[in-house]
Coordinates of C-alpha atoms and ligand atoms in Angstrom, one line a residue:
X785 CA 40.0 -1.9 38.0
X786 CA 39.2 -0.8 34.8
X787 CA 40.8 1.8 32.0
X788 CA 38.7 4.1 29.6
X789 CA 38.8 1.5 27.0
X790 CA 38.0 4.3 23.8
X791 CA 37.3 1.3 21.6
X792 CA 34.0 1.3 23.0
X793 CA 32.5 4.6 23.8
X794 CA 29.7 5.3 22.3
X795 CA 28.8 7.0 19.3
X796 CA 26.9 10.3 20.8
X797 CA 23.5 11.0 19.0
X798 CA 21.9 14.4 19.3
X799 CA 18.8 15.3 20.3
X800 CA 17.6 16.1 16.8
X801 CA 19.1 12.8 14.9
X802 CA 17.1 10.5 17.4
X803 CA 13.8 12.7 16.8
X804 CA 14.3 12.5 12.6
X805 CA 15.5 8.4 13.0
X806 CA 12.8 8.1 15.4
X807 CA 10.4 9.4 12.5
X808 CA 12.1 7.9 9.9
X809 CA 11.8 4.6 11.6
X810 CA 8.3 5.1 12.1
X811 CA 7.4 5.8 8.4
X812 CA 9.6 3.1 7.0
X813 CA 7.0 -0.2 8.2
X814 CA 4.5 -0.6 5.2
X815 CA 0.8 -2.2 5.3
X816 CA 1.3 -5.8 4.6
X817 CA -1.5 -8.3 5.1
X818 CA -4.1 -10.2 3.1
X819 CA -6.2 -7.8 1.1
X820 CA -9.4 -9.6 3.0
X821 CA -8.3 -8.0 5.9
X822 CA -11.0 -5.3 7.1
X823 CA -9.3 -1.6 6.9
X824 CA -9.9 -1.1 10.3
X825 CA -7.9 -4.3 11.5
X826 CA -5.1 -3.7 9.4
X827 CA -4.9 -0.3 9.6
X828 CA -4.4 -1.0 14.0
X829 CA -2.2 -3.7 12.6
X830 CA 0.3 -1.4 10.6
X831 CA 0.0 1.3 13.8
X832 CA 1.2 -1.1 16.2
X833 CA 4.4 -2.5 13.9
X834 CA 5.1 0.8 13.4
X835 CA 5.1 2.0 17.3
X836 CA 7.1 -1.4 17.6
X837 CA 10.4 -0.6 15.4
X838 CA 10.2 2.9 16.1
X839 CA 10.1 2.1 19.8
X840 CA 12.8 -0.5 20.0
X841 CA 14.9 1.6 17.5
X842 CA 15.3 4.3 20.0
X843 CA 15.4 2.5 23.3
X844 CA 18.2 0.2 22.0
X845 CA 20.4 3.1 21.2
X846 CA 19.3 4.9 24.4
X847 CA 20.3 1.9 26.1
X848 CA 23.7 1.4 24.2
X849 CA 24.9 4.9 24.5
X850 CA 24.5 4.5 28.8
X851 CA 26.1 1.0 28.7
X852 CA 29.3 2.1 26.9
X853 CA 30.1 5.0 29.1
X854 CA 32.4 4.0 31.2
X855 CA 31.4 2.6 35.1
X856 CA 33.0 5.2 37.4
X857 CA 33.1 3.6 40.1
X858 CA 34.6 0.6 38.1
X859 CA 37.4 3.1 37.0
X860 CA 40.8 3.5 38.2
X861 CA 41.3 5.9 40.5
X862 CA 43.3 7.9 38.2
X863 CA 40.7 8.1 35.7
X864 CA 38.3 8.6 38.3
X865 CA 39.8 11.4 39.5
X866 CA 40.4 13.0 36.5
X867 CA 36.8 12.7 35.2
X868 CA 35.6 14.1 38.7
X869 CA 38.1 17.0 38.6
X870 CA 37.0 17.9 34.9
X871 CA 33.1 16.7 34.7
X872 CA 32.3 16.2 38.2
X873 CA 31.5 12.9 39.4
X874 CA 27.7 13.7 40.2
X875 CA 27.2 15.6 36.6
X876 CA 28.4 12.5 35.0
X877 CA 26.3 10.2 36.8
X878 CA 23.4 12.1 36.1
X879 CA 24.2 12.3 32.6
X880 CA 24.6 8.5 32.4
X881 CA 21.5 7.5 34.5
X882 CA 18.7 10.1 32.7
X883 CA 20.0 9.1 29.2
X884 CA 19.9 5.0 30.6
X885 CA 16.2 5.9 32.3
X886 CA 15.4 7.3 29.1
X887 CA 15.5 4.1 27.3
X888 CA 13.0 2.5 30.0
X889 CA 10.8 5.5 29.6
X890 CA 10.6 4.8 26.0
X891 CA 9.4 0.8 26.1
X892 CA 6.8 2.2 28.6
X893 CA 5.8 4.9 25.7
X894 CA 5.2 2.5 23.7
X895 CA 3.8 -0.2 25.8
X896 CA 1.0 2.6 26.9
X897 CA 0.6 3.7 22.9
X898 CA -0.1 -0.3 21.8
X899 CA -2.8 -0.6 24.6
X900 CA -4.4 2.4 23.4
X901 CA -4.1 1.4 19.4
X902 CA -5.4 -2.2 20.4
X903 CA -8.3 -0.8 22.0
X904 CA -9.5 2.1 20.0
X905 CA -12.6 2.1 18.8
X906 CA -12.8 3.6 15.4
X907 CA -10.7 5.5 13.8
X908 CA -11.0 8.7 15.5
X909 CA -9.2 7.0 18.7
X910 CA -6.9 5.6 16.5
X911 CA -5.4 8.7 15.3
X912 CA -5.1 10.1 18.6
X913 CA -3.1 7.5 20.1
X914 CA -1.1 7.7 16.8
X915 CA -0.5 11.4 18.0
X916 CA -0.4 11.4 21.2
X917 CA 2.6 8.3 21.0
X918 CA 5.1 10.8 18.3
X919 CA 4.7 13.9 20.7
X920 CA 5.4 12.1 24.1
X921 CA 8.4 10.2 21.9
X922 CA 9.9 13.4 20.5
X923 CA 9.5 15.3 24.0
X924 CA 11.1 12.8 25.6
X925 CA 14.0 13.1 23.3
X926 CA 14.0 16.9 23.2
X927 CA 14.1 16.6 27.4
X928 CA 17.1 14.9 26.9
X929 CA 18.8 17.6 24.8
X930 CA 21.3 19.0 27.1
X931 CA 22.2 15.7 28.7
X932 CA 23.1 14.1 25.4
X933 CA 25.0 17.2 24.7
X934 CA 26.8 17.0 27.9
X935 CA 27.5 13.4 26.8
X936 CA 28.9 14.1 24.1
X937 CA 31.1 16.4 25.3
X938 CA 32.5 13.6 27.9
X939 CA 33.2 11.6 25.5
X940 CA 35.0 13.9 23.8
X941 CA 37.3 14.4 26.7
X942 CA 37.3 11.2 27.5
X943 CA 38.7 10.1 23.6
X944 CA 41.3 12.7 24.0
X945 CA 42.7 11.3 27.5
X946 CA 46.3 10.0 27.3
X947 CA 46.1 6.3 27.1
X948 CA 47.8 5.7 30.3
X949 CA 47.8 2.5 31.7
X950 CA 47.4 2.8 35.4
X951 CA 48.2 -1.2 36.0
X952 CA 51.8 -0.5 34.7
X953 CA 54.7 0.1 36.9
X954 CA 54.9 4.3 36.2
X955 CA 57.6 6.6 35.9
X956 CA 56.8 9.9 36.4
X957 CA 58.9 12.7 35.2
X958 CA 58.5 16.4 36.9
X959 CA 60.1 19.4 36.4
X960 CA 60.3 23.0 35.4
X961 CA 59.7 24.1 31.9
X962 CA 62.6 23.4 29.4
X963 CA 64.6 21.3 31.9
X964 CA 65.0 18.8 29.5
X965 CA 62.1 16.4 30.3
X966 CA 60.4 15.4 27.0
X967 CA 64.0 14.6 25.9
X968 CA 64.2 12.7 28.8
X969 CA 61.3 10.2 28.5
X970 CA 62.7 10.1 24.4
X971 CA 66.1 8.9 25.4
X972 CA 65.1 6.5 27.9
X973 CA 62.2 5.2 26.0
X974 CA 62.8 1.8 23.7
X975 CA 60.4 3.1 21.4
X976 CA 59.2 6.7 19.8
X977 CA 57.2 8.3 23.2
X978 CA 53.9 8.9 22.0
X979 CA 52.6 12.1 21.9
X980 CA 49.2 13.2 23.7
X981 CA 47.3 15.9 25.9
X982 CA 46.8 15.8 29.1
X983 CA 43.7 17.8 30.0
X984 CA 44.7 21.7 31.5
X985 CA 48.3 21.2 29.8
X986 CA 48.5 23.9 26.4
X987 CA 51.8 21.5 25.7
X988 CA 51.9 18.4 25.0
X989 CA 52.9 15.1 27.4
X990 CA 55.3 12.4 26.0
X991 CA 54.0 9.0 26.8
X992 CA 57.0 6.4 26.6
X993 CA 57.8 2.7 27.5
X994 CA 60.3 0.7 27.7
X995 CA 60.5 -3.2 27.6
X996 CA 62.4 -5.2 30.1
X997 CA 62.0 -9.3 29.5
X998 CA 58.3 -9.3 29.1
X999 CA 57.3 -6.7 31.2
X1000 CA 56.5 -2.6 30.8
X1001 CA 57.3 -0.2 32.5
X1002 CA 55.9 3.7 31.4
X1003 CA 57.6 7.0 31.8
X1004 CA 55.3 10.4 31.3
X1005 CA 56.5 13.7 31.2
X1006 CA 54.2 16.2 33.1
X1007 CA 54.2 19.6 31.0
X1008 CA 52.6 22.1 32.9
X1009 CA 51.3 20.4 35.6
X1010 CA 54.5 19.8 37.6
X1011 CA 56.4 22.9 36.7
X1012 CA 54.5 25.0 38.5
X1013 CA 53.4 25.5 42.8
X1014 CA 50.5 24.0 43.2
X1015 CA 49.4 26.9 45.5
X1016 CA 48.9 29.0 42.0
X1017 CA 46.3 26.2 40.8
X1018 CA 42.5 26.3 41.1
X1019 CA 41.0 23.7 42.6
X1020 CA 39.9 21.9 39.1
X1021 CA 43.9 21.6 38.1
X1022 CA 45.2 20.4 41.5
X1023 CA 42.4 17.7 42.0
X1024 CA 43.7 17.0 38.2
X1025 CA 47.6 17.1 38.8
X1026 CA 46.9 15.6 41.8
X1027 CA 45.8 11.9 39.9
X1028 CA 49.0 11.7 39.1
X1029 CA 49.4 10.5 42.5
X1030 CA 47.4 7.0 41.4
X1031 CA 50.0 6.5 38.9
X1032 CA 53.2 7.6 40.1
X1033 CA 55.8 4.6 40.8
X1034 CA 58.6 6.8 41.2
X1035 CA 59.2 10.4 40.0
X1036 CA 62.1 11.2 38.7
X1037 CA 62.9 14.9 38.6
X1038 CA 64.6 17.2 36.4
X1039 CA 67.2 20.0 37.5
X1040 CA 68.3 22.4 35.1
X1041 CA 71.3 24.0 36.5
X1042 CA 72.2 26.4 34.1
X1043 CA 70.2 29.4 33.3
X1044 CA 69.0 28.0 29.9
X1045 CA 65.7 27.1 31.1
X1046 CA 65.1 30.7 32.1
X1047 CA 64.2 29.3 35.9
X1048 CA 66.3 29.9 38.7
X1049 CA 67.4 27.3 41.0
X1050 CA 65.3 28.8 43.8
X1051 CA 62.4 28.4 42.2
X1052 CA 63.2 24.2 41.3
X1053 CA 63.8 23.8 44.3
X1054 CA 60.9 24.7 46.0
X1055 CA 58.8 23.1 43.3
X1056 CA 61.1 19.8 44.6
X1057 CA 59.8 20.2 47.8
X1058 CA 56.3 20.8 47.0
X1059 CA 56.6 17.7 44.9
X1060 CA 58.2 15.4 47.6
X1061 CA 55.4 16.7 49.8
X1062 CA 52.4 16.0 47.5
X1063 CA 53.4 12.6 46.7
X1064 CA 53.7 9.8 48.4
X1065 CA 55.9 8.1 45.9
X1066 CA 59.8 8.3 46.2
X1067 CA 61.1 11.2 44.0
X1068 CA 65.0 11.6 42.6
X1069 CA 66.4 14.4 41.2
X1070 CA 69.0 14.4 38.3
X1071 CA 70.7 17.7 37.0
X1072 CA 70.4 18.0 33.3
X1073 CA 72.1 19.9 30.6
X1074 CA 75.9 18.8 31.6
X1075 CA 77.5 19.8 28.6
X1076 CA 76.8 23.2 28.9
X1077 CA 77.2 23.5 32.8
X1078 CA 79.9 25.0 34.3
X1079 CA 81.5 23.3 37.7
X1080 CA 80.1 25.9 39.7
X1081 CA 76.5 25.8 38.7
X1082 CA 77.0 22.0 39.4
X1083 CA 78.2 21.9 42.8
X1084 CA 75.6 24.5 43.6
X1085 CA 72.8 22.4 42.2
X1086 CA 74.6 18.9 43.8
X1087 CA 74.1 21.0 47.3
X1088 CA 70.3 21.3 47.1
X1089 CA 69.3 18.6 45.4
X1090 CA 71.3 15.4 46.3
X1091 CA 70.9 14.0 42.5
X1092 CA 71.1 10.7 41.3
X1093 CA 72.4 11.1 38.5
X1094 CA 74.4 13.6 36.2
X1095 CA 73.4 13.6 32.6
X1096 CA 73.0 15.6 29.1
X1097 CA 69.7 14.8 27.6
X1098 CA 71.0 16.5 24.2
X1099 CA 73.0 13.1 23.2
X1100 CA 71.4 10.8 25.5
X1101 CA 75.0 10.7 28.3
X1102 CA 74.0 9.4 31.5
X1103 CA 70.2 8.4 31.3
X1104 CA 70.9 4.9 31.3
X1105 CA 72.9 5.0 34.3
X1106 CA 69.9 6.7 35.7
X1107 CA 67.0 4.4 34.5
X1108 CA 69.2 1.4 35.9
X1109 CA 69.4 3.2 38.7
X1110 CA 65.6 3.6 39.4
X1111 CA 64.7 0.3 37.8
X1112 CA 66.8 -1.5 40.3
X1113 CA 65.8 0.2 43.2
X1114 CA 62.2 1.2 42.8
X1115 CA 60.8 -1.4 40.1
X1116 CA 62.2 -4.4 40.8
X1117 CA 60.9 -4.4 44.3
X1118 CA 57.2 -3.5 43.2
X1119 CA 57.4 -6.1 40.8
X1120 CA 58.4 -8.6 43.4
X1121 CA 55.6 -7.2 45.2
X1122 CA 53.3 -7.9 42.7
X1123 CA 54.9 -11.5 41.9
X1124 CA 54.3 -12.8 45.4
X1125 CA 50.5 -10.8 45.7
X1126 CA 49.8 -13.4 42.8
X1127 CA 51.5 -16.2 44.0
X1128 CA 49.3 -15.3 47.4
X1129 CA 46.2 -14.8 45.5
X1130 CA 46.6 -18.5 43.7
Ligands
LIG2624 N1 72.6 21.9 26.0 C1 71.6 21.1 26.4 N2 70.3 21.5 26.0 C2 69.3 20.6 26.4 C3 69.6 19.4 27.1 N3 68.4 18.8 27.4 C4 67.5 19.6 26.8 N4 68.0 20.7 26.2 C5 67.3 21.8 25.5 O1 66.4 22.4 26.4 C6 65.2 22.7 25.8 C7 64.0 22.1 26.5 O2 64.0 20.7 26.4 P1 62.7 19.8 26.6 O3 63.1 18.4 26.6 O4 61.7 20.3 25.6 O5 62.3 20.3 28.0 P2 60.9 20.2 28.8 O6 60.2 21.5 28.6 O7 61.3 20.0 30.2 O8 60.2 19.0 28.2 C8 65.4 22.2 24.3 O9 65.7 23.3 23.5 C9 66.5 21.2 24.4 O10 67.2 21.1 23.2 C10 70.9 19.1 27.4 O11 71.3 18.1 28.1 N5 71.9 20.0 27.0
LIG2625 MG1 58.3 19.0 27.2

């Protein structure tokens, strides 16, 4: 299955650049020829070289632009889920297919335009397939206005996307706000988390990974999408939070017991249960912010949430412990899993 590889999407073109390179490439072909030549002749000559480059010009990047969107249903789930929560699946077909049918629609422009030139006879006729080949060109491309526009605006989206990779073993980090996760995935990650949006989040997600022998494993932190019941969210976010669900190996989830955060324990705990209930993968819980907890606000948190794990995110104490912890017992078996899936594939 396949990632949005942003290497390769296209370089959108508007409506109005295609229509002045179209013209451009048009004009740019010169008379050429031996001077012997009748006018006539040459003149028909020049016409269809002209129709030629200009056609082919525009078809090719017609053509490019649709091959280098990404194939939905060649996509991850995750990414297809996404794209279908935020564009809609159907839009973005459309989009793709009218821009790709476009380039087909072209050649046959042109094809039609050089019968026409070849069989004109005189001058008159000439000019009017000369005419009548620019106008059907440049309505085609100003038809296609508000798909290339929609286009473009995928591709913006789809540049900004996180550069998750599904095909990694994935740690997902959940939460309420200020818990402590982004200095989570920074003290358990063996290098600096990177540092992206995740569409419908105002923050930003920290996208870290840490190395064991060869293999990677990834931890993401969720801001705003996990913090909150997904009973508050339209439809549009939860189909989007939701693709988390293609990802998640294990979720690991953060318990602020204090009243730092500004979020009662009430309210993390029934965002625990929504989150053990949405997900199929298994979710821990750790409680956070030890140095400044008292023994009471532990013992209460201990009570509802079973943790793993006790830890202070502020100088790192603890998280190893933790991501032993979850390696050992929720990594190393999918990647034994995945070991003997090749060996059975072989
Ligand atoms: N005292 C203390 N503060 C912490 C600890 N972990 C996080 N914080 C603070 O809590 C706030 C929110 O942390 P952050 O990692 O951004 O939380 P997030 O919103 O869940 O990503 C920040 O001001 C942190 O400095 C901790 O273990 N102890
Ligand atoms: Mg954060």
């Amino acid at each position: 299955m396949e990632v949005v590889d942003k290497s390769k999407l296209p370089y959108v073109y508007a409506a109005d650049e295609l229509i002045s390179l179209f013209l451009t490439t048009y004009s740019r072909e010169e008379a050429r020829g031996s001077t012997a030549e009748p006018a006539f002749v040459k003149q028909k000559r020049l016409e269809i070289k002209r129709i030629v480059s200009s056609g082919k010009a525009i078809a090719s990047i017609l053509r490019e632009m649709a091959l280098r969107m990404p194939f939905l249903d060649r996509l991850h789930p995750f990414y297809r889920e996404l794209i279908d929560a935020v564009i809609g699946a159907r839009a973005y077909k459309h989009v793709v297919a009218k821009v790709g049918n476009a380039n087909l629609a072209v050649k046959a422009i042109a094809k039609e335009a050089i019968t026409a030139v070849r069989t004109a006879p005189d001058k008159k006729a000439l000019l009017d397939a000369r005419r009548m080949y620019k106008a059907r060109i440049i309505d085609l491309l100003n038809d296609l206005r508000p798909e290339l526009e929609k286009m473009r605006e995928i591709v913006v989206f789809l540049r900004k996307l996180p550069s998750i990779d599904p095909e990694l073993f994935t740690i997902v980090v959940a939460g309420a706000p200020n818990v402590g996760k982004s200095s989570f995935v920074r003290c358990v990650s063996t290098a600096k988390p990177e540092v992206a949006e995740y569409p419908f989040t105002t923050k930003q997600i920290h996208l870290g990974h840490i190395f064991l022998r060869g293999d990677r494993v990834q931890v993401i932190d969720t801001p705003g999408l996990l913090d909150r019941p997904l009973s508050e969210r339209n439809q549009i976010e939860k189909q989007a939070i939701l693709a988390l669900r293609h990802l998640a190996g294990v979720i690991v989830f953060v318990v602020d017991p204090t009243p730092h955060s500004g979020y009662s324990l009430e309210m993390q705990e029934r965002l625990w249960r929504e989150i053990k209930e949405g997900f199929s993968a298994p979710a821990v819980a750790v409680l956070n912010k030890i140095d400044i907890a008292t023994e009471e606000e532990l013992e209460k948190a201990r009570a509802i949430f079973a943790p793993i794990g006790e830890i202070s995110t502020l100088n790192c104490r603890g998280t190893k412990e933790v991501m032993d912890y979850v390696l050992q017992k929720y990594y190393v078996p999918a990647a034994l899993e995945k070991l003997r899936a090749a060996a059975r594939g072989r």
